[in-house]
Coordinates of C-alpha atoms in Angstrom, one line a residue:
M14 CA 40.2 14.2 -160.6
H15 CA 41.8 12.5 -163.5
I16 CA 39.1 10.9 -165.5
L17 CA 39.8 8.6 -168.6
I18 CA 36.7 8.4 -170.9
I19 CA 37.0 5.8 -173.6
S20 CA 34.4 5.8 -176.5
T21 CA 34.0 4.7 -180.1
Y22 CA 33.6 7.8 -182.2
G23 CA 32.5 10.0 -179.4
F24 CA 35.1 12.9 -179.6
D25 CA 34.9 14.1 -183.1
P26 CA 34.7 18.0 -183.1
H27 CA 32.3 17.9 -185.9
F28 CA 29.7 16.3 -183.6
P29 CA 30.0 18.3 -180.3
S30 CA 26.5 17.1 -179.0
R31 CA 27.4 13.4 -178.5
P32 CA 26.8 12.7 -174.9
E33 CA 30.3 11.4 -174.0
F34 CA 31.9 14.5 -175.6
L35 CA 29.6 16.8 -173.9
L36 CA 30.3 15.1 -170.5
A37 CA 34.0 15.3 -171.0
R38 CA 33.9 19.0 -171.9
T39 CA 31.8 19.8 -168.8
L40 CA 34.0 17.7 -166.5
A41 CA 37.0 19.6 -167.9
T42 CA 35.2 23.0 -167.4
L43 CA 34.7 22.0 -163.8
G44 CA 38.4 21.7 -163.3
H45 CA 38.9 17.9 -163.8
R46 CA 41.6 16.5 -166.0
V47 CA 40.0 14.5 -168.7
S48 CA 41.8 12.1 -171.0
A49 CA 39.4 11.1 -173.8
V50 CA 40.0 8.0 -176.1
E51 CA 38.3 7.2 -179.4
Y52 CA 39.0 5.1 -182.5
H53 CA 41.3 6.8 -185.0
H54 CA 38.8 6.5 -187.8
N55 CA 39.5 9.8 -189.6
P56 CA 43.0 10.2 -191.1
S57 CA 42.6 14.0 -191.3
Q58 CA 42.4 14.1 -187.4
P59 CA 45.5 14.2 -185.2
R60 CA 46.4 11.2 -183.1
Q61 CA 46.6 13.5 -180.0
E62 CA 44.6 16.8 -179.6
L63 CA 44.7 19.3 -176.8
Y64 CA 41.1 20.3 -177.1
S65 CA 41.2 22.5 -174.1
E66 CA 43.3 23.2 -171.0
N67 CA 41.9 20.2 -169.2
L68 CA 40.8 17.9 -172.1
T69 CA 43.2 15.9 -174.3
I70 CA 41.8 13.6 -177.0
Y71 CA 43.6 10.4 -178.0
R72 CA 42.8 8.6 -181.2
C73 CA 43.7 4.9 -181.3
G74 CA 44.0 2.8 -184.4
T75 CA 42.5 -0.6 -184.0
F76 CA 43.3 -4.1 -185.2
G77 CA 40.3 -6.1 -184.5
F78 CA 39.8 -5.9 -180.6
F79 CA 43.4 -4.6 -179.9
S80 CA 45.2 -1.4 -180.3
R81 CA 49.0 -0.8 -180.2
D82 CA 48.3 2.9 -179.6
L83 CA 46.1 2.1 -176.5
W84 CA 48.9 -0.1 -175.3
Q85 CA 51.5 2.7 -175.6
L86 CA 48.9 5.2 -174.0
A87 CA 48.4 2.9 -171.0
R88 CA 52.2 2.9 -170.5
T89 CA 52.7 6.7 -170.6
L90 CA 49.3 8.0 -169.3
P91 CA 49.4 8.8 -165.5
T92 CA 47.0 6.4 -163.8
P93 CA 43.5 7.9 -163.8
D94 CA 41.3 8.0 -160.8
V95 CA 38.4 6.4 -162.6
V96 CA 38.0 5.0 -166.2
H97 CA 34.6 5.5 -168.0
V98 CA 33.9 3.4 -171.0
H99 CA 31.1 4.1 -173.3
H100 CA 29.1 1.5 -175.3
L101 CA 28.7 -2.1 -174.4
R102 CA 30.1 -3.3 -177.7
H103 CA 33.4 -1.3 -177.6
L104 CA 36.0 -3.1 -179.6
L105 CA 38.8 -2.0 -177.0
A106 CA 36.9 -2.6 -173.8
F107 CA 38.6 -6.1 -173.2
Q108 CA 42.1 -4.5 -173.7
A109 CA 41.2 -1.5 -171.5
Q110 CA 40.2 -3.8 -168.6
I111 CA 43.6 -5.6 -169.0
H112 CA 45.4 -2.1 -168.7
W113 CA 43.5 -0.5 -166.0
R114 CA 41.0 -2.7 -164.0
T115 CA 43.4 -3.5 -161.2
K116 CA 44.7 0.1 -161.2
A117 CA 41.4 2.2 -161.0
P118 CA 37.6 1.7 -160.9
M119 CA 36.0 1.2 -164.4
V120 CA 32.5 2.1 -165.1
L121 CA 30.3 1.6 -168.2
T122 CA 27.6 3.3 -169.9
P123 CA 26.1 0.8 -172.3
H124 CA 24.1 3.3 -174.5
G125 CA 21.1 1.1 -175.4
I126 CA 21.7 -2.5 -174.4
L127 CA 19.1 -3.8 -176.6
H128 CA 21.0 -2.8 -179.6
D129 CA 23.1 -5.9 -178.9
G130 CA 22.4 -8.3 -181.7
D131 CA 23.6 -11.3 -179.7
L132 CA 21.1 -10.5 -177.0
V133 CA 18.0 -9.7 -179.0
V134 CA 16.2 -11.5 -181.8
D135 CA 15.6 -8.3 -183.8
R136 CA 17.6 -5.2 -183.2
E137 CA 14.9 -3.2 -185.0
R138 CA 12.1 -4.6 -182.8
P139 CA 13.9 -5.8 -179.7
L140 CA 10.9 -5.5 -177.4
E141 CA 8.8 -8.0 -179.4
H142 CA 10.7 -11.1 -178.6
P143 CA 12.2 -12.6 -175.3
L144 CA 15.9 -11.7 -174.8
R145 CA 18.6 -14.4 -175.3
P146 CA 21.1 -13.9 -172.4
E147 CA 22.3 -17.5 -172.9
R148 CA 24.0 -16.4 -176.2
L149 CA 26.3 -14.1 -174.4
L150 CA 29.7 -15.6 -173.9
L151 CA 30.8 -13.9 -170.7
T152 CA 33.5 -16.3 -169.5
G153 CA 36.4 -18.3 -170.8
A154 CA 34.6 -21.5 -169.9
Q155 CA 31.5 -20.5 -171.9
L156 CA 33.7 -19.7 -174.9
R157 CA 35.5 -23.1 -174.8
S158 CA 32.2 -24.9 -174.4
A159 CA 30.6 -23.0 -177.3
I160 CA 33.5 -23.9 -179.7
M161 CA 33.6 -27.5 -178.4
H162 CA 29.9 -27.9 -179.3
G163 CA 30.4 -26.6 -182.8
A164 CA 29.8 -22.8 -182.6
H165 CA 31.8 -20.7 -185.2
P166 CA 35.2 -20.0 -183.6
R167 CA 35.6 -16.5 -185.0
R168 CA 32.2 -15.5 -184.0
S169 CA 32.4 -16.9 -180.7
I170 CA 35.7 -15.1 -179.9
R171 CA 34.2 -11.9 -181.1
N172 CA 31.1 -12.6 -178.8
Y173 CA 33.4 -13.2 -175.9
L174 CA 35.7 -10.2 -176.4
I175 CA 32.6 -7.9 -176.6
H176 CA 30.7 -9.3 -173.6
A177 CA 33.4 -10.6 -171.2
P178 CA 34.1 -7.1 -170.0
L179 CA 30.5 -6.6 -168.8
H180 CA 31.1 -8.5 -165.3
G181 CA 34.5 -6.8 -165.0
Y182 CA 33.2 -3.3 -164.5
H183 CA 33.2 -1.9 -160.9
G184 CA 30.1 0.0 -161.8
I185 CA 27.6 0.6 -164.6
M186 CA 25.8 3.9 -165.3
A187 CA 22.5 2.8 -167.1
L188 CA 20.8 5.4 -169.1
S189 CA 17.3 4.2 -167.8
Q190 CA 15.6 2.1 -165.2
H191 CA 14.7 -0.3 -168.0
E192 CA 18.4 -0.7 -168.9
K193 CA 19.2 -1.3 -165.3
D194 CA 16.6 -4.0 -165.1
V195 CA 18.0 -5.7 -168.2
L196 CA 21.5 -5.6 -166.7
V197 CA 20.2 -7.1 -163.4
G198 CA 18.7 -9.8 -165.6
L199 CA 22.2 -10.5 -167.0
H200 CA 23.4 -11.1 -163.4
V201 CA 25.1 -7.7 -162.9
P202 CA 24.8 -7.0 -159.2
A203 CA 22.0 -4.3 -158.8
E204 CA 24.3 -2.4 -156.2
R205 CA 26.8 -1.8 -158.9
I206 CA 24.3 -0.1 -161.1
T207 CA 23.0 3.5 -160.9
V208 CA 20.9 5.4 -163.4
V209 CA 22.5 8.6 -165.0
P210 CA 21.0 10.0 -168.2
N211 CA 22.7 11.4 -171.1
A212 CA 23.1 15.1 -171.0
V213 CA 21.8 17.3 -173.9
E214 CA 23.3 20.7 -174.7
L215 CA 20.3 22.8 -173.9
Q216 CA 21.7 26.3 -173.6
Q217 CA 21.4 26.8 -177.4
Y218 CA 17.8 26.2 -177.0
V219 CA 17.6 28.6 -174.1
D220 CA 19.5 31.2 -176.1
A221 CA 17.6 30.8 -179.3
P222 CA 15.4 33.7 -180.2
P223 CA 11.7 32.6 -180.3
R224 CA 10.2 31.9 -183.6
P225 CA 6.5 31.7 -184.6
R226 CA 4.9 28.3 -185.3
H227 CA 4.2 27.5 -189.0
A228 CA 0.9 28.8 -190.1
Q229 CA 0.1 25.4 -191.4
P230 CA -0.2 22.6 -188.6
T231 CA 3.2 20.8 -188.8
I232 CA 4.4 17.5 -187.3
L233 CA 8.1 17.0 -187.0
F234 CA 9.8 13.6 -187.2
I235 CA 13.5 13.3 -186.3
G236 CA 15.1 9.9 -186.8
Q237 CA 16.6 7.3 -189.0
L238 CA 14.4 5.7 -191.8
V239 CA 14.7 2.4 -190.0
P240 CA 11.9 0.3 -188.3
R241 CA 13.0 0.9 -184.9
K242 CA 12.4 4.7 -185.2
G243 CA 8.7 4.1 -186.3
W244 CA 8.9 6.2 -189.4
D245 CA 6.4 3.9 -191.1
L246 CA 3.9 4.6 -188.0
A247 CA 4.3 8.2 -188.5
V248 CA 3.5 8.0 -192.2
R249 CA 0.7 5.6 -191.6
A250 CA -0.9 7.9 -189.0
L251 CA -0.7 11.0 -191.4
P252 CA -3.9 10.2 -193.4
L253 CA -5.9 9.5 -190.2
I254 CA -4.8 12.9 -188.9
A255 CA -5.8 14.7 -192.2
Q256 CA -9.4 13.4 -191.8
T257 CA -9.6 15.9 -188.9
I258 CA -6.8 18.4 -189.7
P259 CA -7.1 18.8 -193.5
D260 CA -4.1 21.1 -193.9
I261 CA -1.6 18.9 -191.8
R262 CA 1.9 18.5 -193.0
M263 CA 4.9 16.6 -191.8
V264 CA 8.7 17.4 -191.9
M265 CA 10.9 14.3 -191.6
V266 CA 14.5 14.9 -190.7
T267 CA 16.9 11.9 -191.2
H268 CA 20.6 11.1 -191.9
N269 CA 20.0 7.5 -192.5
T270 CA 17.9 6.9 -195.7
S271 CA 18.4 3.2 -195.9
Q272 CA 14.5 2.7 -196.3
R273 CA 14.0 5.6 -198.5
S274 CA 12.4 3.6 -201.4
E275 CA 10.0 2.0 -198.8
F276 CA 9.2 5.3 -197.4
E277 CA 8.4 6.8 -200.8
A278 CA 6.3 3.8 -201.7
L279 CA 4.3 3.8 -198.5
A280 CA 3.7 7.6 -198.6
T281 CA 2.6 7.5 -202.1
S282 CA 0.3 4.5 -201.6
L283 CA -1.4 6.4 -198.8
G284 CA -1.8 9.5 -200.8
V285 CA 0.3 11.7 -198.4
M286 CA 3.5 12.2 -200.2
E287 CA 2.7 15.7 -201.0
R288 CA 2.3 16.5 -197.4
I289 CA 5.7 15.3 -196.4
T290 CA 9.0 17.3 -196.7
L291 CA 12.1 14.9 -196.3
L292 CA 15.3 16.7 -195.1
T293 CA 18.6 14.7 -195.1
S294 CA 21.0 17.3 -194.1
V295 CA 20.2 19.6 -191.1
D296 CA 22.7 21.3 -188.7
E297 CA 22.0 22.1 -185.1
A298 CA 20.8 25.7 -185.8
Q299 CA 18.5 24.4 -188.6
K300 CA 17.3 21.6 -186.1
I301 CA 16.4 24.1 -183.4
Q302 CA 14.5 26.2 -185.9
L303 CA 12.5 23.2 -187.1
L304 CA 11.5 22.3 -183.5
Q305 CA 10.5 25.9 -182.8
E306 CA 8.4 26.1 -185.9
A307 CA 6.7 22.7 -185.5
H308 CA 3.4 22.2 -183.7
L309 CA 4.7 18.9 -182.1
L310 CA 7.4 16.3 -182.3
L311 CA 6.0 12.7 -183.2
A312 CA 8.4 10.0 -182.0
P313 CA 6.9 6.7 -182.5
S314 CA 9.8 4.6 -181.7
R315 CA 9.8 0.8 -181.1
Y316 CA 12.7 1.1 -178.8
E317 CA 15.1 3.8 -177.6
G318 CA 18.2 3.3 -175.5
F319 CA 17.7 6.8 -174.3
G320 CA 16.0 9.2 -176.8
I321 CA 17.4 12.6 -177.3
P322 CA 15.0 14.2 -179.8
P323 CA 12.1 14.4 -177.2
I324 CA 14.4 16.2 -174.8
E325 CA 15.4 18.7 -177.5
A326 CA 11.9 19.2 -178.4
M327 CA 10.9 20.0 -174.9
A328 CA 13.8 22.5 -174.7
A329 CA 12.5 24.1 -177.8
H330 CA 9.0 24.4 -176.4
C331 CA 7.6 21.8 -178.8
P332 CA 5.1 19.3 -177.2
V333 CA 6.0 15.5 -177.7
V334 CA 4.1 12.4 -178.6
T335 CA 6.0 9.2 -178.3
T336 CA 5.6 5.5 -177.5
D337 CA 4.8 4.1 -174.1
C338 CA 8.0 1.8 -174.1
A339 CA 11.7 2.0 -173.2
A340 CA 13.1 4.4 -172.7
G341 CA 10.8 7.1 -174.0
N342 CA 8.4 6.5 -171.3
E343 CA 11.0 7.4 -168.6
I344 CA 11.7 10.7 -170.4
V345 CA 8.1 11.7 -171.3
H346 CA 5.6 11.6 -168.5
H347 CA 2.0 11.0 -169.9
E348 CA -0.2 14.1 -169.9
K349 CA 2.5 16.0 -167.8
T350 CA 5.4 16.4 -170.2
G351 CA 4.0 14.9 -173.4
L352 CA 1.6 12.2 -174.5
L353 CA 2.4 8.5 -174.6
V354 CA 0.8 6.0 -177.1
A355 CA 0.6 2.2 -176.9
Y356 CA 3.3 0.4 -179.0
D357 CA 2.5 0.3 -182.7
D358 CA -0.9 2.0 -182.2
I359 CA -1.3 4.0 -185.5
A360 CA -4.7 5.3 -184.6
G361 CA -3.3 6.3 -181.1
Y362 CA -0.6 8.5 -182.6
A363 CA -3.1 10.2 -184.8
T364 CA -5.5 10.7 -181.8
A365 CA -2.7 12.1 -179.6
T366 CA -1.5 14.4 -182.5
I367 CA -5.0 15.8 -182.9
R368 CA -5.5 16.2 -179.3
I369 CA -2.5 18.4 -179.0
L370 CA -3.3 20.4 -182.1
Q371 CA -6.9 21.1 -180.9
D372 CA -6.5 21.3 -177.2
T373 CA -4.8 24.7 -176.4
P374 CA -4.8 24.5 -172.6
L375 CA -3.2 20.9 -172.8
R376 CA -0.7 22.0 -175.4
T377 CA 0.4 24.9 -173.3
Q378 CA 0.7 22.9 -170.1
L379 CA 2.8 20.1 -171.9
I380 CA 5.1 22.8 -173.3
D381 CA 5.6 24.5 -169.8
D382 CA 6.0 21.3 -167.9
G383 CA 8.2 19.8 -170.6
Y384 CA 10.6 22.7 -170.6
A385 CA 10.8 22.7 -166.8
H386 CA 11.5 19.0 -166.8
V387 CA 14.4 19.0 -169.1
I388 CA 16.0 22.2 -167.7
K389 CA 15.9 20.3 -164.3
D390 CA 17.2 17.0 -165.2
Y391 CA 19.3 16.9 -168.5
T392 CA 21.6 19.9 -168.5
P393 CA 25.4 19.0 -168.8
I394 CA 26.2 20.3 -165.3
T395 CA 23.5 18.3 -163.7
V396 CA 24.5 15.1 -165.5
A397 CA 28.3 15.9 -164.8
N398 CA 27.6 16.2 -161.0
Q399 CA 25.7 13.1 -160.9
S400 CA 28.5 11.2 -162.8
L401 CA 31.1 12.8 -160.4
E402 CA 29.0 11.5 -157.4
Y403 CA 29.0 8.1 -158.8
Y404 CA 32.8 8.2 -159.7
Q405 CA 33.5 9.1 -156.1
Q406 CA 31.4 6.1 -154.8
R407 CA 33.2 3.6 -157.0
I408 CA 36.5 5.1 -156.1
A409 CA 35.7 4.7 -152.4
T410 CA 34.6 1.1 -152.9
F411 CA 37.7 0.3 -155.1
H412 CA 40.2 1.5 -152.5
K413 CA 38.6 -0.2 -149.4

């Protein structure tokens, strides 16, 4: 099968764990021909790269929502059997549908539909407000009407070019049931949608030599310093935990420090700054080591389109506490593979953390069941086979 995968920045060799790159490599290993397209965002990278025998990466320059490089590629690339676009707000999705929609089935993985600033009131707290589907311009008629009624022309055209492709896909691979439900609410036919999670490169966790936990009870937080990741909830829970676990400490791993000043002010005001270690540059090997050494992962997110850190934690035999909301509550099953806490419940995060630290039988059970869960459902080969099955369904329907 010839599979064309179109992403934004998904095929940078410096970030091999990105889900679409992992999927492309696995499909190529299974013997399929994979053509991978991304934005040409790094001048040091070649426009075309033969990554492996069956995987070629094409990097296309963009001018707004169009690309001369993509137009030339569409003229020369043999027609694929299926086209898989990643990210709802992809700048080149509209053009890609012009090139391939009548030639091959096209499927989309949205990667967190509530990241869409047109659809939600607050991207950092999208679950706290009703959605705004009426703001999505999906048709030419809606675009004309919006402009005629005074909407900003440039913003309206951008809105249309982003969202018009949504109803043009022959199928959608949602990352969660929640994402599927939102898509159905946007009038995408339910029969076009399946749920296929992201894969996670778990072999590195399986192969990693075991390491002892820290002697001092340690909570690990992995995520951006933005409200959506709930870093503030983790910091606010820490003094409550310290009342029961006096020597508790927290390691926070982040690559986005946009709220660092707010973090430092909050931690200082609560008297827990000395308990926290902030790491802003961690490679994969270091991340695995941190997960192995931590006593639990605390992921108090206010929304996740999917949520990879809990899966990585379970693979590293690290128990998980996360929020009972999308899509973490589809990855973590309460009291089976982790503990779920009500949205924004600071005391609940503290209680769940203390429970894991003090209840050895529960901690052991969560570790064992969590590891079995991720090895069963999230390996690259499992997700690749699910993707191939859906591709075949869409191909059969397309050629009827």
